[in-house]
Short mmCIF file of C-alpha atoms in Angstrom, two decimals:
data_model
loop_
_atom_site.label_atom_id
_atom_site.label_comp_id
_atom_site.label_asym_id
_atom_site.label_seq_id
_atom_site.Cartn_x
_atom_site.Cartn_y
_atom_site.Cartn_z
CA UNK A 97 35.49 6.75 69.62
CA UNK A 98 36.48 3.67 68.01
CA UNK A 99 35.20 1.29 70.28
CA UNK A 100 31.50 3.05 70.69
CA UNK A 101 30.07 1.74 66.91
CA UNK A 102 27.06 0.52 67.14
CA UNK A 103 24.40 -0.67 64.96
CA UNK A 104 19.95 0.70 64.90
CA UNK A 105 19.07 -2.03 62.75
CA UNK A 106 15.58 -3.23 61.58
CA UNK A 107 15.37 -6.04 58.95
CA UNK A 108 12.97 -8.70 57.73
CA UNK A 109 13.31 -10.94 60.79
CA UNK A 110 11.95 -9.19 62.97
CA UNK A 111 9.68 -6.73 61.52
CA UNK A 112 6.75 -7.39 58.56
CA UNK A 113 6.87 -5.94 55.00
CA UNK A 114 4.31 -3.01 56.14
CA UNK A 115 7.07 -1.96 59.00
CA UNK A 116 10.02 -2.20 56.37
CA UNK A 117 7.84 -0.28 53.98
CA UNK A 118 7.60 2.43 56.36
CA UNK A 119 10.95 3.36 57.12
CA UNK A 120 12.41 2.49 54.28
CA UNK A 121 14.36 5.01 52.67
CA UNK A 122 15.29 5.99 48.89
CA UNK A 123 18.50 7.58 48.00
CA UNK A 124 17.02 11.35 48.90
CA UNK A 125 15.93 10.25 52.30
CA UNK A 126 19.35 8.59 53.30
CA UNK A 127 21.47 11.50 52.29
CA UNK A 128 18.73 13.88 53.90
CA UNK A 129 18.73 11.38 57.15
CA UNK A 130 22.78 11.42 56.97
CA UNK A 131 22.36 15.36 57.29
CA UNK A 132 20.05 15.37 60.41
CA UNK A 133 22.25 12.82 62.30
CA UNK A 134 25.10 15.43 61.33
CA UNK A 135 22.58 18.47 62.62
CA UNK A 136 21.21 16.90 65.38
CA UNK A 137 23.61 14.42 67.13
CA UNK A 138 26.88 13.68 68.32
CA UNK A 139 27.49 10.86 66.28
CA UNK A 140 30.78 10.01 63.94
CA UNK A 141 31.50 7.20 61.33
CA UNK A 142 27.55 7.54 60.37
CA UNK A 143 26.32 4.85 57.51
CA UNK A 144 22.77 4.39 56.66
CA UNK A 145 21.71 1.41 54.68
CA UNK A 146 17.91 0.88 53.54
CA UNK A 147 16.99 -1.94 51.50
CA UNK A 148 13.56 -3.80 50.33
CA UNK A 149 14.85 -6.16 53.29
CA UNK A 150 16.84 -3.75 56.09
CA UNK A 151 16.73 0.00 57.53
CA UNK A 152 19.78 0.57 59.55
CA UNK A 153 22.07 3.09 60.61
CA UNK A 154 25.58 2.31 62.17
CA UNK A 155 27.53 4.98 63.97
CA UNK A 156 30.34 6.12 66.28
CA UNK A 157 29.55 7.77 69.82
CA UNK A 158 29.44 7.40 73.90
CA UNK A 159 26.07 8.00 74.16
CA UNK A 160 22.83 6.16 73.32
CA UNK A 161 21.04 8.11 70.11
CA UNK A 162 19.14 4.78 69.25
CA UNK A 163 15.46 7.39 70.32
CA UNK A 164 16.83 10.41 68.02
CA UNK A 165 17.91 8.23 65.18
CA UNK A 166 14.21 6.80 65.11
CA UNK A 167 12.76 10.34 65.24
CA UNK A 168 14.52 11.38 62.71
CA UNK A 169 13.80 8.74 60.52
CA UNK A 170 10.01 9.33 61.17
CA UNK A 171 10.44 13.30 60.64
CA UNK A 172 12.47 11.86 57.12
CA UNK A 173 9.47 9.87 56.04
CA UNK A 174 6.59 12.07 57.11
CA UNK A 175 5.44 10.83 60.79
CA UNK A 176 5.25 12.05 64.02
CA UNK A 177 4.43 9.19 66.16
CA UNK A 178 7.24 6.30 66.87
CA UNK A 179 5.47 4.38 69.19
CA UNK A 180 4.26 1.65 65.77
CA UNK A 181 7.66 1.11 64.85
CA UNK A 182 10.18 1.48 67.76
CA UNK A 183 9.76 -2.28 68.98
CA UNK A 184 10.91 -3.72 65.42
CA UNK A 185 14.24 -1.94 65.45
CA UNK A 186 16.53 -3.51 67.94
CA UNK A 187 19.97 -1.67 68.96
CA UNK A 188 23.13 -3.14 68.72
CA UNK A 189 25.59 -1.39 71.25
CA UNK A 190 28.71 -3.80 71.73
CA UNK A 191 30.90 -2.31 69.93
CA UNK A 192 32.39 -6.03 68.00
CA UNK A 193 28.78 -7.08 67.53
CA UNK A 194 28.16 -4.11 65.99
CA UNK A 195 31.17 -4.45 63.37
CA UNK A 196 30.41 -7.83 62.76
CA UNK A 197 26.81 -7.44 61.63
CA UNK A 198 28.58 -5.03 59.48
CA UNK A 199 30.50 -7.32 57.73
CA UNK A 200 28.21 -10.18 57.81
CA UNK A 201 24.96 -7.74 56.54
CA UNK A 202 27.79 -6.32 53.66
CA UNK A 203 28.56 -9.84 52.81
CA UNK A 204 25.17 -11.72 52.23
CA UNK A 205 24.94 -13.74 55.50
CA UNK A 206 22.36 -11.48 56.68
CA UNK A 207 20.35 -11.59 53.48
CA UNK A 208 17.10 -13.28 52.98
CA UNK A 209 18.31 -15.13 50.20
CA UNK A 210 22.11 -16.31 51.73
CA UNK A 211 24.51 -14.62 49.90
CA UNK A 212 22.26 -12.04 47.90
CA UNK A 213 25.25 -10.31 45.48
CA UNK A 214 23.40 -7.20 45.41
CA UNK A 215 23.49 -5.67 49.00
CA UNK A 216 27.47 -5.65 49.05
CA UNK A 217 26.38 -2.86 45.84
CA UNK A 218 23.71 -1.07 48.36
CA UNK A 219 26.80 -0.93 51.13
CA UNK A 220 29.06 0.63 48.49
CA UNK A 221 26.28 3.29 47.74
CA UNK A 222 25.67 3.95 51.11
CA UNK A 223 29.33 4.41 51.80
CA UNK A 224 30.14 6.36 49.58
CA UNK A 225 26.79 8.68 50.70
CA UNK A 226 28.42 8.96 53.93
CA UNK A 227 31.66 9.73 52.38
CA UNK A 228 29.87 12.66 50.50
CA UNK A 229 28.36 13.89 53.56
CA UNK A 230 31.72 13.82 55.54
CA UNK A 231 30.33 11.32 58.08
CA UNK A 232 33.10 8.67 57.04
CA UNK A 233 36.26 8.89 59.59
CA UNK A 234 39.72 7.00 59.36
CA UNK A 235 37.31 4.28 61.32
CA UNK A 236 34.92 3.93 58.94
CA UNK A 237 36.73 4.25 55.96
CA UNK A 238 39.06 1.51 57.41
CA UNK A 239 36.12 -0.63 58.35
CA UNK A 240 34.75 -0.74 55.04
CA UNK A 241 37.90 -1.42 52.70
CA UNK A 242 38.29 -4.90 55.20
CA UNK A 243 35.05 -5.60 54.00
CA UNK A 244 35.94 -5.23 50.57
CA UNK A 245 38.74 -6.71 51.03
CA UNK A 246 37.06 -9.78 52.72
CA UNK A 247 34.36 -10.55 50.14
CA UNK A 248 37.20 -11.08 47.63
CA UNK A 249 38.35 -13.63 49.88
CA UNK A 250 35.14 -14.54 49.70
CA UNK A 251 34.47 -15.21 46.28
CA UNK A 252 37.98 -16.82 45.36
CA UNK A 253 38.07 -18.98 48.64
CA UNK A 254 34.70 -20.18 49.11
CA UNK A 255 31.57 -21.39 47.79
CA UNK A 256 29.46 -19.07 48.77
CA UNK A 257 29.09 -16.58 46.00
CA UNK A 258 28.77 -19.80 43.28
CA UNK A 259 25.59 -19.80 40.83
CA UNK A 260 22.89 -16.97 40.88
CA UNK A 261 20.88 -17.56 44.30
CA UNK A 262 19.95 -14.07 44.74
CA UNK A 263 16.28 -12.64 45.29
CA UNK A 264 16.49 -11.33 41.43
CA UNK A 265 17.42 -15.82 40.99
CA UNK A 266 14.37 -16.71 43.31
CA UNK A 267 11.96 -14.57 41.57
CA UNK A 268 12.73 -16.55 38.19
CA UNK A 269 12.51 -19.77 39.73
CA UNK A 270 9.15 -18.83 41.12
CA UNK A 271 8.15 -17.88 37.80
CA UNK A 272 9.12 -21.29 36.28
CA UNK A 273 7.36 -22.97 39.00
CA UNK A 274 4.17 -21.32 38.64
CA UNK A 275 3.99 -20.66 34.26
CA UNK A 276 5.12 -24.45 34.49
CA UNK A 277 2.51 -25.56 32.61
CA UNK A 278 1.86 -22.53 30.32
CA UNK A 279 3.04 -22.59 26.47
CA UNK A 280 5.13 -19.76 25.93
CA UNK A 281 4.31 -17.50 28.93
CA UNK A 282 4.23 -13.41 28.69
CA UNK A 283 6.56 -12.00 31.71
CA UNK A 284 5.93 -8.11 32.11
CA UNK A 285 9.15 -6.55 34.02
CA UNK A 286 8.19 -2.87 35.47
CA UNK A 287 11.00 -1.25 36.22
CA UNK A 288 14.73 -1.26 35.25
CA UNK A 289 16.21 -0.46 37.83
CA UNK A 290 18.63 -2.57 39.73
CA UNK A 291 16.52 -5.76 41.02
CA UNK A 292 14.67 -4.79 37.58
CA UNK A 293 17.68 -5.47 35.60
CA UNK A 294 18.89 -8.21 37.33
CA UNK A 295 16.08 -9.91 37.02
CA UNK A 296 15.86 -10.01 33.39
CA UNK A 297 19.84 -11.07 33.03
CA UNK A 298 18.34 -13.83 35.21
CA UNK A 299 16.04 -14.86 32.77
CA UNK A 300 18.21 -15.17 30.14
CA UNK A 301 19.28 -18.33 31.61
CA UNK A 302 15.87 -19.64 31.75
CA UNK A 303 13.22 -21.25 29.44
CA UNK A 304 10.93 -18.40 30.15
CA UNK A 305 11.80 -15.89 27.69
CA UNK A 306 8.79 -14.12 26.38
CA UNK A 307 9.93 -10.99 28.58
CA UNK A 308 8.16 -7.36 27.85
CA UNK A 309 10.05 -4.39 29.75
CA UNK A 310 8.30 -1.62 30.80
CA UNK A 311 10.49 1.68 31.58
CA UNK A 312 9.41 5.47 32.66
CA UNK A 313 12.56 6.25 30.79
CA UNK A 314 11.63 4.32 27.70
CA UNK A 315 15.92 4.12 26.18
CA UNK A 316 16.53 2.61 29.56
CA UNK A 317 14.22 -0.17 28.59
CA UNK A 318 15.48 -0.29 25.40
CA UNK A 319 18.46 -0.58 26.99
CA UNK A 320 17.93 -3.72 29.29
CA UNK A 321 16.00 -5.62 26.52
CA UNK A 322 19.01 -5.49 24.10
CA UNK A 323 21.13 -6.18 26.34
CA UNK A 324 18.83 -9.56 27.61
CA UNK A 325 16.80 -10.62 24.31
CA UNK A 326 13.91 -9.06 25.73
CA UNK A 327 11.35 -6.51 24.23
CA UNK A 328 10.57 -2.66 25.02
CA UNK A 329 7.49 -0.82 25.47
CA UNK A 330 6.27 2.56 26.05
CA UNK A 331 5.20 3.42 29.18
CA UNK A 332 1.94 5.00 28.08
CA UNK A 333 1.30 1.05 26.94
CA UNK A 334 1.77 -0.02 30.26
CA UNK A 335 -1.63 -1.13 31.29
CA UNK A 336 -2.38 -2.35 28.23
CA UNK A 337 0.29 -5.06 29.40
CA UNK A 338 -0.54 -5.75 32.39
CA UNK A 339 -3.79 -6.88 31.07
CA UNK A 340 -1.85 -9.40 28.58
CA UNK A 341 0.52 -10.23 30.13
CA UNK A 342 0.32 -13.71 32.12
CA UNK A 343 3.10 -12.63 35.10
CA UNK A 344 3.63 -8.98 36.24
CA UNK A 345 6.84 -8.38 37.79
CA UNK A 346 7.25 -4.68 39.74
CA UNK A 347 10.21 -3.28 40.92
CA UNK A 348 8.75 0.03 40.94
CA UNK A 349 8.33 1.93 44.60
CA UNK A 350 4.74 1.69 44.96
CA UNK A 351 4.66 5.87 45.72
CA UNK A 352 5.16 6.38 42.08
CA UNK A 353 3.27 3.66 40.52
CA UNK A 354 0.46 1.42 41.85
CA UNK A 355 -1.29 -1.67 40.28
CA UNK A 356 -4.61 -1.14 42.10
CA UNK A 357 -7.16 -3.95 42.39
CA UNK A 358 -10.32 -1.83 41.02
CA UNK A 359 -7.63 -0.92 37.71
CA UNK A 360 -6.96 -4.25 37.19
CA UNK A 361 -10.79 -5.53 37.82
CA UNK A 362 -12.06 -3.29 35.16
CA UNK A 363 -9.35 -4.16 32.45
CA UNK A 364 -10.99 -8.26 32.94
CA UNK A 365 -8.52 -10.78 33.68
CA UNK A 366 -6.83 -13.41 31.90
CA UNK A 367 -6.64 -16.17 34.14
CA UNK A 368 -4.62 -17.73 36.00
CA UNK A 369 -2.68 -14.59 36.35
CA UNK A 370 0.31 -13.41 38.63
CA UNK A 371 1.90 -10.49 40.24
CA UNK A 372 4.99 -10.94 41.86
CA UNK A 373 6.20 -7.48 43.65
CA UNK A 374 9.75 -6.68 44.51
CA UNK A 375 9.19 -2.73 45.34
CA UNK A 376 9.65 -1.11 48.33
CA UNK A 377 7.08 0.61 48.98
CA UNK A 378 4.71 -2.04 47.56
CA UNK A 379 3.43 -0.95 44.21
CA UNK A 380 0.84 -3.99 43.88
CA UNK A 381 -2.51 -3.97 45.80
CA UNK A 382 -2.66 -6.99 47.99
CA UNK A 383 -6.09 -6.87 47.44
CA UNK A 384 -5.65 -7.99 43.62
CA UNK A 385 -6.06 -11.91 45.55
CA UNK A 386 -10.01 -11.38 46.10
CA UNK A 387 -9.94 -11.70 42.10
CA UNK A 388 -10.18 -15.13 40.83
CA UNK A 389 -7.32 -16.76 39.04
CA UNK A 390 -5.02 -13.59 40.35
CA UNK A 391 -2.18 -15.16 42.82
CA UNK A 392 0.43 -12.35 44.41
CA UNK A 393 3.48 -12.76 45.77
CA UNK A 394 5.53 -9.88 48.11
CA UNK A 395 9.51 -9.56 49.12
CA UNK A 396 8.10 -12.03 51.73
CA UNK A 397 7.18 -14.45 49.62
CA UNK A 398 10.62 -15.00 47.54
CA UNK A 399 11.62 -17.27 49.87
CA UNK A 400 15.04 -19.04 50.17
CA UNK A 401 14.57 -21.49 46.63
CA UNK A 402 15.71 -25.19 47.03
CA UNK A 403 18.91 -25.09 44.29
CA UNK A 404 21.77 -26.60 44.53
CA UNK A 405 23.64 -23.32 44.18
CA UNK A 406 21.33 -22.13 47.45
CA UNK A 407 22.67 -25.03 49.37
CA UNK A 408 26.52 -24.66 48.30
CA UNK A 409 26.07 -21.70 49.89
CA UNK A 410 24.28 -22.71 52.73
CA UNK A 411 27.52 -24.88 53.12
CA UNK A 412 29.87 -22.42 52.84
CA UNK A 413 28.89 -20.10 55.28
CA UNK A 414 31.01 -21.48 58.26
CA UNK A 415 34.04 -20.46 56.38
CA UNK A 416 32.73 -17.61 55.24
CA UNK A 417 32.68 -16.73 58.95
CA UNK A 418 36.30 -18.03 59.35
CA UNK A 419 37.56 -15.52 56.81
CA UNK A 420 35.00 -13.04 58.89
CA UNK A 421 36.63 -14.12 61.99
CA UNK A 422 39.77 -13.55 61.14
CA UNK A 423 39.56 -10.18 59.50
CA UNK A 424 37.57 -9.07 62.48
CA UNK A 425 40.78 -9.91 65.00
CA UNK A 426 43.44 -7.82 62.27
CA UNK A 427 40.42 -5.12 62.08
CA UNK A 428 40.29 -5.34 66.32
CA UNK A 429 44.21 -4.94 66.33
CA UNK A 430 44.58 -2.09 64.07
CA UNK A 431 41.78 -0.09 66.36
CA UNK A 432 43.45 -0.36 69.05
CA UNK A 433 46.48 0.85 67.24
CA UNK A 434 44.74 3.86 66.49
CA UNK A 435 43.78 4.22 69.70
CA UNK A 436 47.72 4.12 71.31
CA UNK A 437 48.89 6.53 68.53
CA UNK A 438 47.83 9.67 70.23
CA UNK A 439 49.63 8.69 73.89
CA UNK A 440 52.65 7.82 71.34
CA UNK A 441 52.39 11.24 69.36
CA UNK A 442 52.54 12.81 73.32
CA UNK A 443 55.35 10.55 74.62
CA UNK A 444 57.27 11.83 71.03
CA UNK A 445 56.38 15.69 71.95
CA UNK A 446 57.33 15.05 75.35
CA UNK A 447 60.70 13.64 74.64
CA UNK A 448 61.09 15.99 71.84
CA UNK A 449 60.69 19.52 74.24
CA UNK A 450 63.16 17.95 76.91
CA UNK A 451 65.39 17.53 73.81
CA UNK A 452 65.42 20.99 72.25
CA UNK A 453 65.52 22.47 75.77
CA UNK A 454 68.71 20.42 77.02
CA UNK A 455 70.11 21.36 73.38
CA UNK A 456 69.34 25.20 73.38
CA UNK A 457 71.21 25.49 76.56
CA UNK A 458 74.57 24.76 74.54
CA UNK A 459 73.81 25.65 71.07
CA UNK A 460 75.17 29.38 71.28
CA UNK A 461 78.31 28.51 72.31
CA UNK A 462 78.98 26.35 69.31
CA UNK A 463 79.57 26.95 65.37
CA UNK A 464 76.61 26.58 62.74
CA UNK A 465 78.19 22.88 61.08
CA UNK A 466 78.00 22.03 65.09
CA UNK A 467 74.87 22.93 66.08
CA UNK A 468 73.84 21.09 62.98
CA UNK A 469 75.65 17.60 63.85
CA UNK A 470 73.98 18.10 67.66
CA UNK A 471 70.58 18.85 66.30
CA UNK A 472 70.81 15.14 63.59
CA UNK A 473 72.58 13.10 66.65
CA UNK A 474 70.30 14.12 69.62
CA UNK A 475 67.19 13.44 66.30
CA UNK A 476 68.39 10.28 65.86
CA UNK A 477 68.87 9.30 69.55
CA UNK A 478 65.11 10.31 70.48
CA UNK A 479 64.08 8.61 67.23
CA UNK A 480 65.59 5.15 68.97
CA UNK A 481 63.98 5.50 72.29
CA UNK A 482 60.67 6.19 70.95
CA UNK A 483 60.95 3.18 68.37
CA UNK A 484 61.38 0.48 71.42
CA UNK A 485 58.37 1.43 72.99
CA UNK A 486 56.04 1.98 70.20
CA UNK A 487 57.29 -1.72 68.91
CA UNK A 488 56.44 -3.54 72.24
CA UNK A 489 53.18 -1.24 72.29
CA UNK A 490 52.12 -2.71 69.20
CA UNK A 491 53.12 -6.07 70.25
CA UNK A 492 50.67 -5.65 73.40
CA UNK A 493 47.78 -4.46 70.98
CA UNK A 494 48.17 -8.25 68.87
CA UNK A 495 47.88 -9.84 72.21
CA UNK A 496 45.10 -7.15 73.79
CA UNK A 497 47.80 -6.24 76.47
CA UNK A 498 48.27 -2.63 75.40
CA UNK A 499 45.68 -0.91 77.87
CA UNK A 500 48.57 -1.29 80.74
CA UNK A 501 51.68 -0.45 78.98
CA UNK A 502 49.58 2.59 78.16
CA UNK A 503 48.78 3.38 81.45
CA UNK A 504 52.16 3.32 82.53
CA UNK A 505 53.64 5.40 79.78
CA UNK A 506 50.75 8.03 80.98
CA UNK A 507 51.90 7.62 84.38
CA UNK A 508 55.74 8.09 83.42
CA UNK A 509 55.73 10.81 81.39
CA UNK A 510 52.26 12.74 82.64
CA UNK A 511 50.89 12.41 79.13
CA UNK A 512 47.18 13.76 79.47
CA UNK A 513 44.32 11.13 78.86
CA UNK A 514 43.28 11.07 75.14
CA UNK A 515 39.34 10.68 74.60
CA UNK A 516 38.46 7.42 73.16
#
C-alpha cells in the first residue's frame, strides 16, 4: 500500500471561486466525508483538506476511487449531479507526485499567496481529523511528522517564512492601498475566526487602525479586540456597521451570513465604500458593484502583493524545494523499508521453526540448565544470520536495489508474497 498514495485535488488554479465554493467543506463535512470514504471504499492513509483556496483528498489504495471520492463529496454537500465539477479536480496517481504535492501544499508553495503560514495549521487539523477517524496508518502518520519536521527546516534555514505575506497580510495591504487617501478610515472585521483574527493582528502593524469587530459570539470579539487595540460590537449592531463603516471585511461562510445587495441599497451608502470577502462560501453579494461608489473584492482578488517580504520568499523557494527534495529521498527510503520488513519478519519465522525443530529433537535427552544454554546459543546464532541480511537489505533500499535481494530471499526460503 505504500506506494499507491495519491492525491483528488482541486485548487484555485484550475477551478473559479464558484467551483471552490461548491465543494468546499467545513469541519462537519470533512469528518462526515472521512466516514463515507471509510464506508464506502477501499482506501487507507485517508486526509481531506478543504480550504477558501483547495478541496482535496489524499489516500492509500490499488485502485482508482478518484469517481467515488467526487460522489461522495457531492452527496456531502447536497448534489446529485457531478458532471459541473468533475473537470476542475484533476487526479494525481504517481505515487511521489502525490507525496510531494503533499509536502509542498503543507508548506505554502502551493498557496496563492507563497508561503501562506496558515494552511500548514489547516493540514494539522485535517490530520489530526483523520487520526480521529482511524484513517491515519504508520504511512501517514510517518508522512506527516517529515512534514513537520521539514517546515522547521524551513523556517530556521530559509527565507521563506520571513515577514507576514500571507492572504490575512494581502488583505491589509489592499486596504491601505485603497483608504489611502481617507482620514482615519472605519475597517469593519466580521468574523473572528482564524483568517478573522489574523487579520486584525495584521493590522496592528499598520496605520489603519480604526478597526470595529463584529462576533456571533460577542466575548470572542471582545476577545480579538483586546488582544489587537481594536473595538467590539454586538452582533445585533451589525448592520448598523456595515452602513458606517468605510471597508467591510467578511470572513464569515456566506451560508450563515449574507451581505445582500438590496440590504445594503436600502441602508444608503457612504461612498466610496468597500467590501473585501475572505469566506468560503461567499457571504458578500457580488452584485453590491452595480451600486455606485461600492468596489468588492473576492479570495480571487487578494492577489500575490508586491512586498519585499513576498519576494524574499519568492527567492527562497528553490531551497525550500532542496530541503523538500531531500526529505522526500529519506521519506522514499524509509517506505521501502517498511515495505522489506514483512519478507524479513518471514525469513526470521522461517529460520526460527527450522531452529526449534532441529533443537526439540535433542532437548529431552538433556538437563533443564542445558536445554537452557542450547535454547540462548542456537537464539543468538539465528539472531546473527538474520542481522547480515537485513543490514545489506537496508543498504539496497538507500540505493533503490532492494526489489532483487527481495526476490531472492523469497525464492530461497519460499517466503509467500506480501501485498504491497
Amino acid at each position: 500500500m505504500q506506494n499507491q498514495f495519491k492525491v483528488l485535488t482541486l485548487s484555485y488554479k484550475n477551478a473559479p471561486i464558484a467551483v471552490r465554493e461548491a465543494v468546499s467543506l467545513n469541519e462537519i463535512g470533512c469528518r462526515n466525508l472521512l466516514d463515507k470514504i471509510k464506508e464506502f471504499t477501499g482506501a487507507q492513509d485517508v486526509l481531506v483538506l478543504s480550504t477558501c483556496n483547495r478541496t482535496e483528498v489524499y489516500y492509500a489504495a490499488d485502485n482508482d476511487y478518484s469517481r467515488e471520492i467526487i460522489k461522495l463529496i457531492a452527496l456531502e454537500k447536497g448534489f446529485i449531479a457531478t458532471k459541473e465539477i468533475t473537470p476542475y479536480f484533476r487526479h494525481i496517481t504517481s505515487h511521489q507526485e502525490a507525496v510531494q504535492h503533499l509536502f509542498y501544499v503543507g508548506l505554502g508553495l502551493e498557496s496563492q499567496v507563497v508561503g501562506d503560514m496558515q494552511i500548514l495549521n489547516q493540514v494539522k487539523k485535517a490530520y489530526q481529523w483523520a487520526a480521529d477517524a482511524g484513517m491515519a496508518g504508520p504511512f501517514l502518520h510517518r508522512l506527516m511528522h517529515t512534514i513537520f519536521a521539514t517546515n522547521k527546516q524551513v523556517v530556521n534555514q530559509t527565507a521563506f517564512r520571513d515577514g507576514a505575506a500571507s492572504v490575512s497580510y494581502a488583505t491589509v495591504e489592499l486596504v491601505e492601498e485603497l483608504t489611502a487617501n481617507m482620514e482615519n478610515p472605519r475597517v469593519l472585521m466580521i468574523g473572528v475566526g482564524e483568517i478573522g483574527a489574523n487579520v486584525c493582528d495584521n493590522f496592528q502593524k499598520s496605520a489603519v487602525n480604526n478597526i470595529i469587530i463584529a462576533n456571533r459570539t460577542h466575548h470572542k470579539a471582545l476577545e480579538l479586540a483586546q488582544k489587537t487595540g481594536a473595538r467590539a460590537v454586538y452582533w445585533e449592531n451589525v448592520w448598523q456597521e456595515i452602513q458606517a463603516a468605510d471597508v467591510v471585511i467578511s470572513s464569515v461562510p456566506g451560508d450563515c451570513f449574507f451581505i445582500a445587495r438590496e440590504t445594503v441599497e436600502k441602508q444608503g451608502v457612504r461612498s466610496p465604500k468597500f467590501f473585501i470577502d475572505l469566506s468560503m462560501p461567499r457571504s458578500v453579494d457580488a452584485a453590491l458593484e452595480s451600486l455606485a461608489g461600492v468596489c468588492v473584492y473576492n479570495i480571487d482578488s487578494i492577489r500575490n502583493r508586491a512586498t519585499s517580504a513576498l519576494e524574499k520568499r519568492i527567492a527562497a523557494i528553490p531551497e525550500v524545494k532542496g530541503l523538500v527534495a531531500e526529505a522526500l529521498v529519506e521519506f522514499s527510503a524509509w517506505t521501502r523499508e517498511m515495505a522489506m520488513s514483512p519478507a524479513l519478519q518471514q525469513f526470521k519465522q522461517r529460520l526460527e521453526q527450522i531452529r526449534q525443530q532441529e533443537v526439540a529433537r535433542y532437548l529431552k535427552n538433556l538437563g533443564a540448565e542445558e536445554q537452557q544454554l542450547v535454547e540462548v546459543l542456537t537464539k543468538n546464532i539465528l539472531n546473527k544470520i538474520v542481522k547480515m541480511p537485513a543490514l545489506e537489505l537496508k543498504a539496497a533500499c538507500q540505493r533503490g536495489e532492494s526489489e532483487a535481494l527481495l526476490q531472492g530471499l523469497s525464492a530461497l526460503f519460499s517466503l509467500e508474497k506480501q501485498e504491497a
